[in-house]
Every structure is written in C-alpha cells, then in structure tokens.
Amino acid sequence: MIRRLVVHGTSEALCRCRASLYTSHALSARARDNDDIWERAYEQTVPRTMEEMTNLLKQQVVSPPNSHLLKVAIVGMPNCGKSTLINKLMGWKVCSSSQKVHTTQVNARAVYNVGSTQMVFLDTPGLVSPQEVARHKLQRHLLTEPELSLHEADLLAVVHDISCHFTHSSLHSRLVRLLALHPTIPVVLVLNKVDLLKSKGNLLHITRILTEGIVGGRKFIHTTKGSQEASKEELIRRALLQEKLSSSQDQPSAQPHLLDNENVNRTFESENAGNTLQTPDVGDNLLHTAYDISHIKESDILAGRVHLTEHQVQSFIKGRRSWPLFDDVFMISAQDGTGVDDLRDFLLSCAQPRPWIFNPKVVTDQNPEEIALMTVREKFLEQFKEEIPYTLKFSVEYWDLTETELLSIIVKVQCAKKGLIRVLLGNQGSKISSMAQKAEQDLRNTFRSEVKLRLNVVYDRFLKKKMANR
C-alpha cells in the first residue's frame, strides 16, 4: 500500500509497501474487542421515503461508552475524487461521483461508525469561481458551500489530483486561500489518483514542493523501512497532531485577532516612525492599507494569531502554490482503494472523546429524493459530453414504496430545446434506457432495497429562464 511522507523503501516501492500504524492498530483492536456489541445493535440504513428519514432523525442520539467523534471536511478542486474517496472510506456509495466536474452540488454528510467511534465525512462541492458557475449553469451556493463546511470540521482532508501533469506540483490559489483563512484547523494532504501515474519516481519530489518540505511541523527525511528514525518521525507527528486536535476542542469559541484598517494603520505608523515618507493620495493610501501585510509576520498568520481581511489574504497567497502546515500526507487511489485503509485508520486514531452527533443507524443526512436525483444526474454526466447535462433540470415526479418493499421512482428530466430530446433518448431509446438501468442499480445498492426507476424526458421552453434565476 502507498503510505505517507516518511518514506519506507525506495520510491518505486512506495506504491507497494504499507507501514505499520502505532496508534491506529491499538484503536482498531480496542474497537473490535470491546465494542462489537454496538456494531451488531445498530444496523445502518438509508431511508427510502421522507417519512422514514423524519422518523430516523427524530430518534434520540445514543452514544456508546467511551464514545469518540471526528468531523472531517473533504475539500479540493472539482473532479479530484472527493466523493469517490468518501464512498470508498464508507464502503457504501452515498455520494454521487463521475468523471465530469461539478457532480457534487451541495454539502453532504456521510456517517461511519466503528465500535465506539463515529466519523462524519463532509462531502463538499469543488472550489469554483463565479465564472465557472455561470459557464456550467451551476447554483450560486456552490461558491460558499465548501467554506461553510470548514466551520464545523475538526480536521481537513485536502484531496489533490496527482495525475494531471500540468497541476500536480501546485495547489490551486482557491485552495490555498481556504487554508490561509483557517490555518489553525488540522489538515492532511491526500494525493489521489496515483494509479494513473506511469512512473511513481517523482512522488517524493512533488510532495516536497506541495508541502514546502515540512510535514507535521518538521522537515521530512527519506528513511528506510523499519528504521528507528522513521518510527520516531511517525510518533512525533502523531503526538503533535493529537495535541492540536485536543487544543482546538478545548477552545471552540476562540477567534484570532482581527486586524482591521485602524490597527493596520497604527502598526504601519509605529514601525515607520522617524522615517520620511512621501504622502500618497488618500485613495492610494486606503488601497495600500487594505492589501498591505508587510507589517505582519508570516509565522503569526500561519499560527492563527492574526486573522487577515479578504484583501490581505489575497496578498498573502499571491504566488503561493504550496502549504507548510500539513500534519500528514497520504498517497492513494480512491478508485481502486490503494492506501484508503491507511487513511481510514489514521482518521480513526484522530477521533476525540466526545458524544456522537448522529443516531448510530444514520448513513447520510441527504434525503432519499436528493440521492435519487444526484444519482440520475451522475449518469447523464457520464453519458454526454460538453455542456448538455448542465443545461438539464432533474426533479422527482413520482415516489412510492409499495407493501412489497418495492421503491418506485419517476424522475422528470427537463430540457430547454426540443431537438435535444432525441439526443437524450438515443436510437430507439437506447441511451435513456441504459442510463435508467445504471442509476436503478446504484439506487438498489444505496437503499439496500428493490428499486424500479423510470426517466421521463420533457421539453420546457421556459427552462432557460428558470435556471438563470436560481
């Protein structure tokens, strides 16, 4: 299995070896030996109707003895594999995923229980710009959804697509901005899609660039498998991360000091007292003050001792394509599962002693109709190229759970052009039939129930105007 930055063996062996985990093995043993009764007592389920979901969420949340909790926000650029990773971590497909960008439209939570530990994964849309929202006809809340998830997260997992030759050695500015706004939240780097790399030889070099050569607050070194130095580095990083997680729980309401314009001016004047400066125009001075961070130490920003304004954050991240505060690094393939077990064990070891926040039977907070619509949309994204799927509107037309436990669903697919209907249906309805069958099978796996799905494609001449007003 591919492991993390304290490298075990040569770079070629990096994708084959699996390092032993000190704390996670102890936790896994404890969970299996002492808490199996909780796994047997609470069989998780995805509600098939809104009534089932309401009843499930109304049930009292009962935490097992010695309960632990960890909320993990999965963030990254579009199509980096966030939803696929969550599905693999869960062992249950609860998040829609495809090879197209912008498959995930809203924040969704997936709940994973092991023994007395509950992990809540926050699946977020990819970080997008206003221009991308307009181009792909996306809902405007996609601009803020990823950022909102960070406010409730105990730990961030930054998923980075390592397979793209043009971007594998740099983090996107939108991602660096998000990290700069929340420097005190523990964060790990997840290098995904290593299975697509023809050569693994430069993984260490790429990792060194993305982390600025620092992981867990320490410079990493290339060590051999089983060496004392490797074990020492591993334990030190784990101890530092546990300390960070514990301190963040002890002071949940602590906010870093906000440097407003008045404080910025006062600091700037005191540092330049006695110097002869040319008095600028008032407008230029205000603009300079808004963006100026020359008086602020980078160490104070990274330690969260100051909180930058949006303008100052833009100055801070200008030209920055890496981040020195990653607590650990994982190299995985969410598609085939390589390295995912190591990541899951690591996250379990990070859980803190706290009551659970979800009923043990809950798998996801998505309602069943949302799951069905996202699943159908996913199939359209996989089937059609270009912009066609982004111009369609999906809605539930019929939903019924029969006495024989058959879930019958009709999804209406609206398009703004008459000529598009023939394209969507395909020759003698072959395309729409294939997509319905694939979505139907996915829904059976998600709901663990028999499902009958029908797709109804209709023309709506007012659809373009409706989608523009979302």
Coordinates of C-alpha atoms in Angstrom, one line a residue:
M1 CA 0.0 0.0 0.0
I2 CA 1.1 3.5 -0.6
R3 CA 1.9 5.4 2.5
R4 CA 2.9 8.8 3.7
L5 CA 5.8 11.1 3.6
V6 CA 8.2 9.4 6.0
V7 CA 9.1 7.1 3.1
H8 CA 9.6 3.4 3.6
G9 CA 12.0 1.9 1.0
T10 CA 12.7 3.3 -2.5
S11 CA 10.3 5.5 -4.4
E12 CA 9.4 2.5 -6.7
A13 CA 8.5 0.5 -3.6
L14 CA 6.4 3.4 -2.3
C15 CA 3.3 2.1 -4.0
R16 CA 3.7 -1.4 -2.7
C17 CA 4.6 -1.0 1.0
R18 CA 2.3 -0.5 3.9
A19 CA 3.7 0.9 7.1
S20 CA 2.5 -0.2 10.4
L21 CA 0.4 2.2 12.4
Y22 CA 1.1 2.5 16.0
T23 CA -1.9 4.3 17.4
S24 CA -4.5 3.2 14.8
H25 CA -3.7 -0.5 15.4
A26 CA -4.3 -0.1 19.1
L27 CA -7.5 1.8 18.5
S28 CA -8.7 -0.9 16.0
A29 CA -8.0 -3.7 18.4
R30 CA -9.8 -1.8 21.2
A31 CA -12.8 -1.2 18.9
R32 CA -13.1 -4.8 17.8
D33 CA -12.6 -6.4 21.2
N34 CA -14.8 -4.1 23.3
D35 CA -17.4 -2.6 21.1
D36 CA -18.7 -5.2 18.7
I37 CA -22.0 -5.1 20.5
W38 CA -22.6 -1.6 19.3
E39 CA -22.0 -2.6 15.7
R40 CA -24.4 -5.5 16.0
A41 CA -27.1 -3.5 17.8
Y42 CA -27.2 -0.7 15.2
E43 CA -27.6 -1.7 11.6
Q44 CA -27.2 1.4 9.4
T45 CA -29.8 2.2 6.8
V46 CA -30.5 4.8 4.1
P47 CA -34.2 5.9 4.4
R48 CA -36.3 5.1 1.3
T49 CA -39.0 7.7 2.0
M50 CA -39.2 11.2 3.6
E51 CA -41.3 9.6 6.4
E52 CA -38.6 7.1 7.1
M53 CA -36.0 9.8 7.2
T54 CA -38.0 12.0 9.5
N55 CA -38.6 9.2 11.9
L56 CA -34.9 8.2 11.9
L57 CA -33.7 11.8 12.6
K58 CA -36.2 12.1 15.4
Q59 CA -34.7 9.2 17.3
Q60 CA -32.5 10.0 20.2
V61 CA -28.8 10.0 19.6
V62 CA -27.3 7.4 22.0
S63 CA -23.6 7.4 22.3
P64 CA -21.8 4.2 23.4
P65 CA -19.5 4.1 26.4
N66 CA -16.1 5.9 25.8
S67 CA -17.5 7.4 22.6
H68 CA -15.2 9.2 20.2
L69 CA -16.1 11.6 17.3
L70 CA -14.3 13.2 14.4
K71 CA -15.8 15.5 11.7
V72 CA -13.7 15.5 8.5
A73 CA -14.2 18.1 5.7
I74 CA -13.1 16.7 2.4
V75 CA -12.1 19.6 0.2
G76 CA -10.4 20.1 -3.2
M77 CA -10.8 21.3 -6.7
P78 CA -13.5 19.9 -9.0
N79 CA -13.1 16.3 -10.2
C80 CA -10.2 15.5 -7.8
G81 CA -12.1 12.4 -6.4
K82 CA -13.6 13.7 -3.1
S83 CA -16.9 11.8 -3.4
T84 CA -15.2 8.7 -4.7
L85 CA -12.9 8.8 -1.7
I86 CA -15.8 9.1 0.8
N87 CA -17.7 6.2 -0.8
K88 CA -14.5 4.1 -0.5
L89 CA -14.0 5.1 3.1
M90 CA -17.6 4.3 3.9
G91 CA -17.8 1.1 1.9
W92 CA -21.2 2.3 0.8
K93 CA -22.0 4.6 -2.1
V94 CA -23.8 7.5 -0.6
C95 CA -22.2 10.4 -2.6
S96 CA -22.6 10.8 -6.4
S97 CA -19.5 10.8 -8.4
S98 CA -18.5 10.9 -12.1
Q99 CA -15.5 11.8 -14.3
K100 CA -17.1 15.2 -15.1
V101 CA -16.6 18.3 -12.9
H102 CA -19.3 19.6 -10.5
T103 CA -21.0 16.3 -9.8
T104 CA -21.5 17.2 -6.2
Q105 CA -23.9 20.2 -5.9
V106 CA -24.4 20.6 -2.1
N107 CA -22.6 19.7 1.1
A108 CA -23.5 16.2 2.2
R109 CA -22.6 14.3 5.3
A110 CA -21.7 10.6 5.5
V111 CA -21.6 8.8 8.8
Y112 CA -19.2 5.9 9.5
N113 CA -19.3 4.1 12.8
V114 CA -16.7 1.6 14.2
G115 CA -17.2 0.4 17.7
S116 CA -17.4 3.5 19.9
T117 CA -16.0 5.8 17.3
Q118 CA -18.1 7.9 14.9
M119 CA -16.6 9.7 11.9
V120 CA -18.7 12.2 9.9
F121 CA -17.4 13.0 6.4
L122 CA -18.4 16.3 5.0
D123 CA -18.5 16.0 1.2
T124 CA -18.2 19.4 -0.4
P125 CA -18.6 20.7 -4.0
G126 CA -15.3 21.5 -5.8
L127 CA -14.0 25.0 -5.3
V128 CA -15.4 27.1 -8.2
S129 CA -15.2 30.7 -9.4
P130 CA -18.2 32.9 -10.3
Q131 CA -17.2 32.4 -14.0
E132 CA -17.5 28.6 -13.7
V133 CA -20.9 28.9 -12.0
A134 CA -22.1 31.0 -15.0
R135 CA -20.5 28.8 -17.6
H136 CA -21.8 25.5 -16.2
K137 CA -25.2 27.0 -15.1
L138 CA -24.5 25.9 -11.5
Q139 CA -26.3 27.1 -8.5
R140 CA -24.8 30.1 -6.8
H141 CA -24.5 28.5 -3.4
L142 CA -21.6 26.4 -4.8
L143 CA -19.4 29.4 -4.2
T144 CA -19.9 29.3 -0.4
E145 CA -20.7 25.6 0.4
P146 CA -17.1 24.4 0.8
E147 CA -16.2 27.3 3.0
L148 CA -19.2 26.7 5.3
S149 CA -18.2 23.1 5.9
L150 CA -14.9 24.2 7.4
H151 CA -16.7 25.9 10.3
E152 CA -17.9 22.6 11.7
A153 CA -14.8 20.4 10.8
D154 CA -12.3 19.0 13.3
L155 CA -9.9 18.1 10.5
L156 CA -9.5 19.0 6.8
A157 CA -8.5 16.4 4.2
V158 CA -7.2 18.3 1.1
V159 CA -7.6 16.0 -1.9
H160 CA -5.2 16.8 -4.7
D161 CA -5.2 15.1 -8.2
I162 CA -1.7 13.9 -8.7
S163 CA -2.3 12.5 -12.2
C164 CA -2.6 15.9 -14.0
H165 CA 0.8 16.8 -15.4
F166 CA 0.0 20.5 -15.5
T167 CA -1.2 20.9 -11.9
H168 CA 0.3 18.0 -9.9
S169 CA 3.1 20.2 -8.4
S170 CA 1.0 23.1 -7.3
L171 CA -2.1 23.8 -5.2
H172 CA -4.8 26.0 -6.7
S173 CA -5.0 29.5 -5.3
R174 CA -8.6 29.0 -4.2
L175 CA -7.5 26.0 -2.1
V176 CA -4.5 28.0 -0.6
R177 CA -6.9 30.8 0.2
L178 CA -9.2 28.4 2.1
L179 CA -6.2 27.1 4.1
A180 CA -5.0 30.6 4.8
L181 CA -8.4 31.6 6.2
H182 CA -8.3 28.6 8.6
P183 CA -4.7 28.0 9.5
T184 CA -5.4 26.5 12.9
I185 CA -7.6 23.6 11.7
P186 CA -5.5 20.4 11.5
V187 CA -5.1 19.4 7.8
V188 CA -3.8 16.4 5.9
L189 CA -2.9 16.2 2.2
V190 CA -4.3 13.3 0.2
L191 CA -2.6 12.8 -3.1
N192 CA -5.2 10.9 -5.2
K193 CA -5.2 9.0 -8.5
V194 CA -1.7 7.6 -8.1
D195 CA -2.9 4.6 -10.0
L196 CA -2.9 6.8 -13.2
L197 CA 0.8 7.6 -12.9
K198 CA 3.1 5.8 -15.3
S199 CA 6.1 6.4 -13.0
K200 CA 6.0 6.8 -9.2
G201 CA 9.6 8.0 -9.0
N202 CA 8.8 11.7 -8.6
L203 CA 6.1 11.4 -6.0
L204 CA 8.6 12.4 -3.2
H205 CA 9.7 15.5 -5.2
I206 CA 6.1 16.6 -5.9
T207 CA 5.2 16.1 -2.2
R208 CA 8.2 18.1 -1.1
I209 CA 7.0 21.0 -3.4
L210 CA 3.4 20.9 -2.2
T211 CA 4.4 20.8 1.5
E212 CA 7.4 23.2 1.3
G213 CA 9.4 20.3 2.7
I214 CA 7.5 20.5 6.0
V215 CA 5.0 17.9 7.4
G216 CA 3.7 17.9 11.0
G217 CA 5.9 21.0 11.7
R218 CA 9.1 19.2 10.9
K219 CA 11.3 18.8 7.9
F220 CA 10.9 15.3 6.5
I221 CA 13.7 13.0 5.6
H222 CA 13.9 9.9 3.3
T223 CA 14.2 7.0 5.6
T224 CA 14.3 3.2 5.0
K225 CA 11.5 0.8 6.0
G226 CA 11.5 -0.1 9.7
S227 CA 14.2 2.3 10.7
Q228 CA 14.2 3.9 14.1
E229 CA 14.2 7.3 12.5
A230 CA 11.0 6.5 10.6
S231 CA 9.2 5.3 13.7
K232 CA 10.4 8.4 15.6
E233 CA 9.2 10.8 13.0
E234 CA 5.8 9.0 12.8
L235 CA 5.3 9.1 16.5
I236 CA 6.3 12.8 16.8
R237 CA 3.9 13.8 14.1
R238 CA 1.1 11.9 15.7
A239 CA 1.7 13.4 19.1
L240 CA 1.8 16.9 17.6
L241 CA -1.5 16.3 15.7
Q242 CA -3.2 14.9 18.8
E243 CA -2.2 18.0 20.8
K244 CA -3.5 20.3 18.1
L245 CA -6.9 18.4 17.9
S246 CA -7.2 18.4 21.7
S247 CA -6.5 22.2 22.0
S248 CA -9.0 23.0 19.2
Q249 CA -11.7 21.2 21.2
D250 CA -10.7 22.9 24.5
Q251 CA -11.2 26.3 22.9
P252 CA -14.0 26.0 20.4
S253 CA -15.0 29.7 20.5
A254 CA -11.6 31.2 20.4
Q255 CA -11.2 33.6 17.5
P256 CA -8.0 35.1 16.2
H257 CA -7.5 38.8 16.5
L258 CA -8.9 40.7 13.5
L259 CA -6.6 43.3 12.1
D260 CA -8.9 46.0 10.9
N261 CA -7.8 49.0 9.0
E262 CA -7.4 51.1 12.1
N263 CA -5.0 48.6 13.6
V264 CA -3.2 48.2 10.3
N265 CA -2.6 52.0 10.1
R266 CA -1.4 52.2 13.7
T267 CA 1.0 49.3 13.3
F268 CA 2.3 50.8 10.0
E269 CA 2.9 54.2 11.5
S270 CA 4.7 52.9 14.6
E271 CA 7.0 50.7 12.6
N272 CA 7.9 53.6 10.3
A273 CA 8.2 56.3 13.0
G274 CA 11.1 58.7 12.2
N275 CA 11.2 57.7 8.6
T276 CA 10.5 60.3 5.9
L277 CA 7.7 59.1 3.7
Q278 CA 6.1 60.7 0.7
T279 CA 2.5 61.4 1.5
P280 CA 0.3 59.5 -1.0
D281 CA -3.1 60.3 -2.3
V282 CA -5.9 59.4 0.1
G283 CA -7.4 56.8 -2.3
D284 CA -4.0 55.2 -2.9
N285 CA -3.4 55.1 0.9
L286 CA -6.6 53.3 1.5
L287 CA -5.9 50.8 -1.2
H288 CA -2.4 50.2 0.1
T289 CA -3.7 49.8 3.6
A290 CA -6.3 47.2 2.6
Y291 CA -3.8 44.9 0.8
D292 CA -0.6 45.6 2.9
I293 CA 0.7 42.8 5.0
S294 CA 4.3 43.8 5.2
H295 CA 4.0 44.6 8.9
I296 CA 2.6 41.2 9.7
K297 CA 4.9 38.2 10.3
E298 CA 4.1 35.1 8.3
S299 CA 4.6 33.0 11.4
D300 CA 1.8 34.9 13.1
I301 CA -0.5 34.3 10.1
L302 CA 0.3 30.6 10.0
A303 CA -0.1 30.2 13.8
G304 CA -3.5 31.9 13.6
R305 CA -2.5 34.7 15.9
V306 CA -3.9 37.2 13.4
H307 CA -6.9 37.0 11.1
L308 CA -6.4 38.6 7.7
T309 CA -9.1 40.5 5.8
E310 CA -10.1 39.1 2.4
H311 CA -7.8 41.7 0.7
Q312 CA -4.9 40.8 2.9
V313 CA -5.4 37.1 2.2
Q314 CA -5.2 37.8 -1.5
S315 CA -1.8 39.5 -0.9
F316 CA -0.7 36.6 1.3
I317 CA -1.5 33.9 -1.2
K318 CA -0.2 35.7 -4.3
G319 CA 2.2 33.4 -6.0
R320 CA 1.9 30.8 -3.3
R321 CA 1.1 27.3 -4.6
S322 CA 2.0 25.2 -1.5
W323 CA 1.2 24.9 2.2
P324 CA 3.6 24.2 5.1
L325 CA 1.0 23.2 7.7
F326 CA 0.0 19.7 6.6
D327 CA 0.1 17.3 9.5
D328 CA 0.4 14.2 7.3
V329 CA 0.5 13.1 3.7
F330 CA -1.2 10.1 2.1
M331 CA -0.8 8.8 -1.4
I332 CA -3.9 6.9 -2.5
S333 CA -6.2 5.8 -5.3
A334 CA -9.8 6.3 -4.3
Q335 CA -10.8 4.4 -7.4
D336 CA -9.2 1.1 -6.6
G337 CA -8.8 1.6 -2.9
T338 CA -5.0 1.7 -2.7
G339 CA -3.9 3.4 0.5
V340 CA -7.5 4.1 1.7
D341 CA -7.3 1.7 4.6
D342 CA -4.3 3.5 5.9
L343 CA -6.1 6.8 5.7
R344 CA -9.2 5.5 7.4
D345 CA -7.1 4.0 10.3
F346 CA -5.3 7.4 10.6
L347 CA -8.6 9.3 10.8
L348 CA -9.9 6.8 13.4
S349 CA -6.8 7.5 15.6
C350 CA -7.6 11.2 15.4
A351 CA -11.1 10.9 16.9
Q352 CA -11.6 12.8 20.2
P353 CA -13.5 11.7 23.3
R354 CA -17.0 13.3 22.6
P355 CA -20.6 12.2 22.3
W356 CA -21.9 11.2 18.9
I357 CA -23.9 13.7 16.9
F358 CA -25.8 11.2 14.7
N359 CA -28.0 8.3 15.5
P360 CA -26.0 5.1 15.0
K361 CA -28.4 4.0 12.3
V362 CA -27.8 7.1 10.1
V363 CA -25.7 6.7 7.0
T364 CA -26.1 10.2 5.4
D365 CA -28.1 13.4 6.0
Q366 CA -29.2 13.5 2.4
N367 CA -32.9 12.9 1.9
P368 CA -33.8 10.0 -0.4
E369 CA -35.1 12.2 -3.2
E370 CA -31.8 14.1 -3.3
I371 CA -29.9 10.8 -3.5
A372 CA -32.0 9.7 -6.5
L373 CA -31.7 13.0 -8.3
M374 CA -28.0 13.1 -7.9
T375 CA -27.6 9.5 -9.0
V376 CA -29.6 10.2 -12.2
R377 CA -27.7 13.4 -12.9
E378 CA -24.4 11.4 -12.4
K379 CA -25.4 9.0 -15.2
F380 CA -26.2 11.9 -17.6
L381 CA -22.8 13.5 -16.8
E382 CA -21.1 10.2 -17.7
Q383 CA -23.1 9.6 -20.9
F384 CA -23.0 13.0 -22.6
K385 CA -20.0 15.3 -23.4
E386 CA -19.7 19.0 -23.3
E387 CA -22.4 21.1 -21.6
I388 CA -25.5 19.1 -22.2
P389 CA -26.0 17.7 -18.7
Y390 CA -25.5 21.1 -17.1
T391 CA -28.5 22.5 -19.1
L392 CA -31.0 19.9 -17.8
K393 CA -33.2 20.1 -14.7
F394 CA -34.0 16.9 -12.7
S395 CA -37.0 16.6 -10.4
V396 CA -39.0 13.8 -8.8
E397 CA -42.3 13.2 -10.5
Y398 CA -43.4 10.1 -8.6
W399 CA -42.2 8.3 -5.5
D400 CA -43.8 5.4 -3.8
L401 CA -42.8 2.5 -1.5
T402 CA -45.2 -0.4 -2.0
E403 CA -46.3 -3.0 0.5
T404 CA -43.9 -5.5 -1.1
E405 CA -40.9 -3.1 -0.3
L406 CA -40.5 -2.1 -4.0
L407 CA -39.4 1.6 -4.3
S408 CA -41.0 3.0 -7.5
I409 CA -39.5 6.3 -8.8
I410 CA -40.1 8.5 -11.8
V411 CA -37.6 11.3 -12.4
K412 CA -38.5 14.1 -14.8
V413 CA -35.7 15.4 -17.0
Q414 CA -36.5 18.8 -18.4
C415 CA -34.6 20.3 -21.4
A416 CA -34.8 23.8 -23.0
K417 CA -34.5 22.6 -26.6
K418 CA -36.9 20.3 -28.5
G419 CA -34.1 18.9 -30.6
L420 CA -32.3 17.8 -27.5
I421 CA -34.9 15.3 -26.6
R422 CA -33.9 13.0 -29.5
V423 CA -30.3 13.2 -28.4
L424 CA -31.1 12.3 -24.9
L425 CA -33.3 9.4 -25.8
G426 CA -30.9 7.9 -28.3
N427 CA -31.7 5.4 -31.1
Q428 CA -35.0 3.7 -30.1
G429 CA -34.5 5.0 -26.5
S430 CA -31.2 3.1 -26.1
K431 CA -29.4 5.9 -24.2
I432 CA -32.1 6.8 -21.8
S433 CA -32.8 3.1 -21.1
S434 CA -29.1 2.4 -20.4
M435 CA -28.8 5.4 -18.0
A436 CA -32.0 4.3 -16.2
Q437 CA -30.7 0.8 -15.7
K438 CA -27.4 2.0 -14.3
A439 CA -29.0 4.5 -12.0
E440 CA -31.5 1.9 -10.9
Q441 CA -28.7 -0.5 -9.9
D442 CA -26.9 2.2 -8.0
L443 CA -30.0 3.1 -6.1
R444 CA -30.6 -0.5 -5.2
N445 CA -27.0 -0.6 -3.7
T446 CA -27.6 2.7 -1.8
F447 CA -31.0 2.0 -0.4
R448 CA -30.4 -1.8 0.0
S449 CA -33.8 -2.3 -1.4
E450 CA -35.5 -3.3 -4.7
V451 CA -35.9 -0.2 -6.9
K452 CA -37.8 0.5 -10.2
L453 CA -36.7 3.7 -11.9
R454 CA -38.2 5.5 -14.9
L455 CA -36.9 8.6 -16.6
N456 CA -39.3 11.0 -18.3
V457 CA -37.7 13.5 -20.7
V458 CA -39.8 16.6 -21.4
Y459 CA -39.4 19.9 -23.2
D460 CA -39.8 23.1 -21.2
R461 CA -39.4 26.3 -23.2
F462 CA -39.1 28.4 -20.0
L463 CA -36.4 26.3 -18.5
K464 CA -33.5 28.5 -19.5
K465 CA -35.1 31.5 -17.7
K466 CA -35.9 29.4 -14.7
M467 CA -32.3 28.2 -14.3
A468 CA -30.9 31.7 -14.8
N469 CA -32.9 32.9 -11.8
R470 CA -31.7 30.2 -9.4

